[in-house]
PDB file of C-alpha atoms in Angstrom:
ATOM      1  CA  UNK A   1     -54.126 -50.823  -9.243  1.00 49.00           C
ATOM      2  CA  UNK A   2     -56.411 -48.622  -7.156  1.00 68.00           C
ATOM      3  CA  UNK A   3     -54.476 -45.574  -5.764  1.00 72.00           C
ATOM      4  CA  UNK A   4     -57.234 -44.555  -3.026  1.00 68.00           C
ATOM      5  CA  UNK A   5     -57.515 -48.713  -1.759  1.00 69.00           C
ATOM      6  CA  UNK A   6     -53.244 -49.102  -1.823  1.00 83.00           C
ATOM      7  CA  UNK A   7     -53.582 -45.940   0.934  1.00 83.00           C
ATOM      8  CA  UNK A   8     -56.799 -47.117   2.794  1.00 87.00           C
ATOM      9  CA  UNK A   9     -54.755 -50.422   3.113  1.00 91.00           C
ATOM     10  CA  UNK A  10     -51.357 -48.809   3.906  1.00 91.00           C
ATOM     11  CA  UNK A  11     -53.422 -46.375   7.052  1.00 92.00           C
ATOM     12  CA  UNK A  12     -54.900 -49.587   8.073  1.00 94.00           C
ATOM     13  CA  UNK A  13     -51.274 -51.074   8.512  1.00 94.00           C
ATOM     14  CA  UNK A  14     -50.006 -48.299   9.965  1.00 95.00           C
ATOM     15  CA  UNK A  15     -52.850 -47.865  12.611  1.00 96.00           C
ATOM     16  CA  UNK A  16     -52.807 -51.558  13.565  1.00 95.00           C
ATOM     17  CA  UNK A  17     -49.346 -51.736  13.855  1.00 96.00           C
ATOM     18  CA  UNK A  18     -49.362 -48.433  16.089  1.00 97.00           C
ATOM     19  CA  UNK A  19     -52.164 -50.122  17.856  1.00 96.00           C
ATOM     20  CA  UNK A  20     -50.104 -53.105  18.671  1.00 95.00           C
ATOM     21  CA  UNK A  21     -47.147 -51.083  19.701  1.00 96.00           C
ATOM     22  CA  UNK A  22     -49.056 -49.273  22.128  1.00 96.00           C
ATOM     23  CA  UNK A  23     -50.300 -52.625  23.270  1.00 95.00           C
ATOM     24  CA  UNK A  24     -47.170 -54.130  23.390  1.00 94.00           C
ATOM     25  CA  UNK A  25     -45.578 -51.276  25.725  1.00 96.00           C
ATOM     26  CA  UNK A  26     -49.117 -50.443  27.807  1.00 97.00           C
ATOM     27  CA  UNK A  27     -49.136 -46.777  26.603  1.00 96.00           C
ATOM     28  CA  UNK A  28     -52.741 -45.012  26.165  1.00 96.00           C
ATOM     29  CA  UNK A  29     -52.655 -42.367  23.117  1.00 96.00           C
ATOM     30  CA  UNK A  30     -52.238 -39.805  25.043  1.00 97.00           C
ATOM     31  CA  UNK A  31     -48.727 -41.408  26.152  1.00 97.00           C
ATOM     32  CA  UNK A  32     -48.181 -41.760  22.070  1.00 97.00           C
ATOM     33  CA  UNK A  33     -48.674 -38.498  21.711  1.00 97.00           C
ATOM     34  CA  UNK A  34     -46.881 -36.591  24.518  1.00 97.00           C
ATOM     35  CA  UNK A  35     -44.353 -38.602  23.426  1.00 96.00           C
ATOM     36  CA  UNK A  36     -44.281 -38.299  19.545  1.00 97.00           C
ATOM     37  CA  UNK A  37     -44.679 -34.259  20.336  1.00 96.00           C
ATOM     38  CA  UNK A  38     -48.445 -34.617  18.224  1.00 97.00           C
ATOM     39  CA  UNK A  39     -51.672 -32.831  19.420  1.00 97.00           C
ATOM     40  CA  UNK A  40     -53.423 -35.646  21.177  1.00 97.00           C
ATOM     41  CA  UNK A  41     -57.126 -34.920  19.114  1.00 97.00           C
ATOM     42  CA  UNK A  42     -54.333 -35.704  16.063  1.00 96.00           C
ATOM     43  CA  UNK A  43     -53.111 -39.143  16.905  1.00 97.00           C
ATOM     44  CA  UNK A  44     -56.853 -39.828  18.431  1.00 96.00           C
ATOM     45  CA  UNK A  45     -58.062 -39.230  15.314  1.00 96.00           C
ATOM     46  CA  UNK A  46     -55.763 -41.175  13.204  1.00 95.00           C
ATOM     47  CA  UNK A  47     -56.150 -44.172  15.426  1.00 95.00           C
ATOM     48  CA  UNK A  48     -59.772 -44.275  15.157  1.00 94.00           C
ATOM     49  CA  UNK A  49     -60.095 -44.266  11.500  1.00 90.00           C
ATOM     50  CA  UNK A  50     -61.107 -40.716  11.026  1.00 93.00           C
ATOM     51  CA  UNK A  51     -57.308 -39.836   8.705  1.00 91.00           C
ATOM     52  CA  UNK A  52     -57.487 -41.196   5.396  1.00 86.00           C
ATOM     53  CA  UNK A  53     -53.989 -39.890   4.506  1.00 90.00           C
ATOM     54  CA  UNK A  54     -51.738 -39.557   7.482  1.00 93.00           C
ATOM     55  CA  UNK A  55     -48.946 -37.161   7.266  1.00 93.00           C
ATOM     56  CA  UNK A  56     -45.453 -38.510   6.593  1.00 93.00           C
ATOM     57  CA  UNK A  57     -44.270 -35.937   9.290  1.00 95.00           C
ATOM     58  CA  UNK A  58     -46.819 -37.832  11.926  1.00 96.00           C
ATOM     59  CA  UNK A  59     -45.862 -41.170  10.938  1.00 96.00           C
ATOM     60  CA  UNK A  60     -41.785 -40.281  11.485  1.00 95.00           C
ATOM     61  CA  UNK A  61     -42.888 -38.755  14.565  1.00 96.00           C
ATOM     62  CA  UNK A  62     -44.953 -41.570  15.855  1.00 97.00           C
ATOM     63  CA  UNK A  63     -42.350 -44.014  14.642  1.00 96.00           C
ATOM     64  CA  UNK A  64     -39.616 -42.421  16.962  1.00 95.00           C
ATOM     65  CA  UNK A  65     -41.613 -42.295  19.823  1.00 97.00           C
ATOM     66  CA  UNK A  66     -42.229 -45.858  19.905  1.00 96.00           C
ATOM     67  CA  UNK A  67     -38.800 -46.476  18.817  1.00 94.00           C
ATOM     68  CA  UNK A  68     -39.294 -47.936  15.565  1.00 92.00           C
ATOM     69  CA  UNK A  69     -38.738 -47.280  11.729  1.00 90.00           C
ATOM     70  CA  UNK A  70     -41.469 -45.853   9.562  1.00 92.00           C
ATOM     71  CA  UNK A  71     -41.149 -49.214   7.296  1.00 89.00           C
ATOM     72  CA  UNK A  72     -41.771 -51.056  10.639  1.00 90.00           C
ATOM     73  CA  UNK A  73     -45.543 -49.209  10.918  1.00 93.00           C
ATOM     74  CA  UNK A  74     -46.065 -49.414   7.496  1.00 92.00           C
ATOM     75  CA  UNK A  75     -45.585 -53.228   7.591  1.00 89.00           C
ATOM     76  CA  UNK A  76     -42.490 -53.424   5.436  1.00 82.00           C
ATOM     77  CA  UNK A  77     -40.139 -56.507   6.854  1.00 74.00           C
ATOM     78  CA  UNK A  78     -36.841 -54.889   7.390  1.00 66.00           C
ATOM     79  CA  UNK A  79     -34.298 -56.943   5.516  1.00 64.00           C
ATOM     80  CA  UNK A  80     -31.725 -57.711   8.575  1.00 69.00           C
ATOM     81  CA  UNK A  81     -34.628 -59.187  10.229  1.00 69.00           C
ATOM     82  CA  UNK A  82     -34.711 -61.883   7.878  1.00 70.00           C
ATOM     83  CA  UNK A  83     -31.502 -62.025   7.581  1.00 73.00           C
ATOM     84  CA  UNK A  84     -30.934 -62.892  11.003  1.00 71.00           C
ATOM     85  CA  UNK A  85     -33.349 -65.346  11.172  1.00 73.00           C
ATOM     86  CA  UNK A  86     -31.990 -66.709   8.193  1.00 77.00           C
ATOM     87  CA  UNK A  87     -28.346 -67.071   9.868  1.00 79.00           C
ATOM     88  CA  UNK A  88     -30.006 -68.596  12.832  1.00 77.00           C
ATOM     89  CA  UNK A  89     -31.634 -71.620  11.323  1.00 79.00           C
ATOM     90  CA  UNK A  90     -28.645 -72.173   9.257  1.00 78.00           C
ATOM     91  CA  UNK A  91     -26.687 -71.950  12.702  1.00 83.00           C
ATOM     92  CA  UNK A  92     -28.987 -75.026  14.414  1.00 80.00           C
ATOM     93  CA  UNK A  93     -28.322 -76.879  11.423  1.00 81.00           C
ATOM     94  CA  UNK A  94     -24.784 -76.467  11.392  1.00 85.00           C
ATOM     95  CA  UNK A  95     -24.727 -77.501  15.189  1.00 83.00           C
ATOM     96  CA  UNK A  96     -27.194 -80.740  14.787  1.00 83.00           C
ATOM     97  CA  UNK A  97     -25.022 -81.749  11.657  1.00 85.00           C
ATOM     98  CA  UNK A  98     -21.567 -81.179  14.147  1.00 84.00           C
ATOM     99  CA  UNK A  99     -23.489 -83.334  16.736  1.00 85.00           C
ATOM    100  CA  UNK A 100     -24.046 -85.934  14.563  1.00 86.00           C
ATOM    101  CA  UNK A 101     -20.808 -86.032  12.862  1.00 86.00           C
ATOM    102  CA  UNK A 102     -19.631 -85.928  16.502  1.00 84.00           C
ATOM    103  CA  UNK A 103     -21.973 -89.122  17.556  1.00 84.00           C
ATOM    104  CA  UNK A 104     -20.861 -91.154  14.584  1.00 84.00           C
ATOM    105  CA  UNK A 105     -17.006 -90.648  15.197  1.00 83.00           C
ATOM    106  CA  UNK A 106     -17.598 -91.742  18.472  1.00 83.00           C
ATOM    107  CA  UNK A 107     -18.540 -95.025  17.381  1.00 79.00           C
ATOM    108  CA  UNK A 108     -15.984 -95.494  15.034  1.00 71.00           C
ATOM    109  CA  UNK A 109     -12.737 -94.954  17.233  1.00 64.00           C
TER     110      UNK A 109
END
C-alpha cells in the first residue's frame, strides 16, 4: 500500500466532490470560501491541484459550508444512505407482492 498515492487519491475525491457540490448549488469559490470562513487563494489553491495534503480543519470547514459531512467529500457512502435505499426497494416489493396477492383473491371470491 502506497501512503503518498492513498492521499493523492483521497485529495482527488475530495476536490471532485467539492467541485460537484459547487456545481450542484451554482457557487464560484469565492462563494465556498466566504462561506467556509477560508482565505479564498486557500480553497483556490486546493481546488486546482496545487494542496497535496489538505488540512482536516479546511475540509470540516468546507464540509459545513456546503452542508455536508467530511465522509461525504471524502467519498465515504454514509451508511443510512444505503440503508434507506435498502428499505425502499424492499418497500416496492412488499407493495407489488400485496397487489398481486390482492389481484389473485379477486379472482377467487
Amino acid at each position: 500500500m502506497n501512503s503518498k498515492l492513498d492521499n493523492e487519491k483521497l485529495t482527488e475525491t475530495i476536490v471532485s466532490n467539492i467541485c460537484a457540490q459547487l456545481s450542484k448549488r451554482n457557487w464560484s469559490i469565492k462563494m465556498l470560501a466566504d462561506k467556509a470562513d477560508l482565505p479564498y487563494e486557500s480553497v483556490k489553491k486546493l481546488i486546482g491541484g496545487k494542496i497535496e495534503r489538505p488540512s482536516f480543519f479546511s475540509i470540516w470547514m468546507i464540509a459545513n459550508a456546503l452542508g455536508c459531512s467530511v465522509d461525504k467529500l471524502a467519498g465515504r457512502k454514509d451508511p443510512s444512505e444505503a440503508a434507506l435505499h435498502q428499505i425502499s426497494e424492499n418497500t416496492t416489493e412488499i407493495f407489488r407482492i400485496l397487489a398481486e396477492m390482492d389481484k389473485l383473491s379477486r379472482e377467487v371470491f
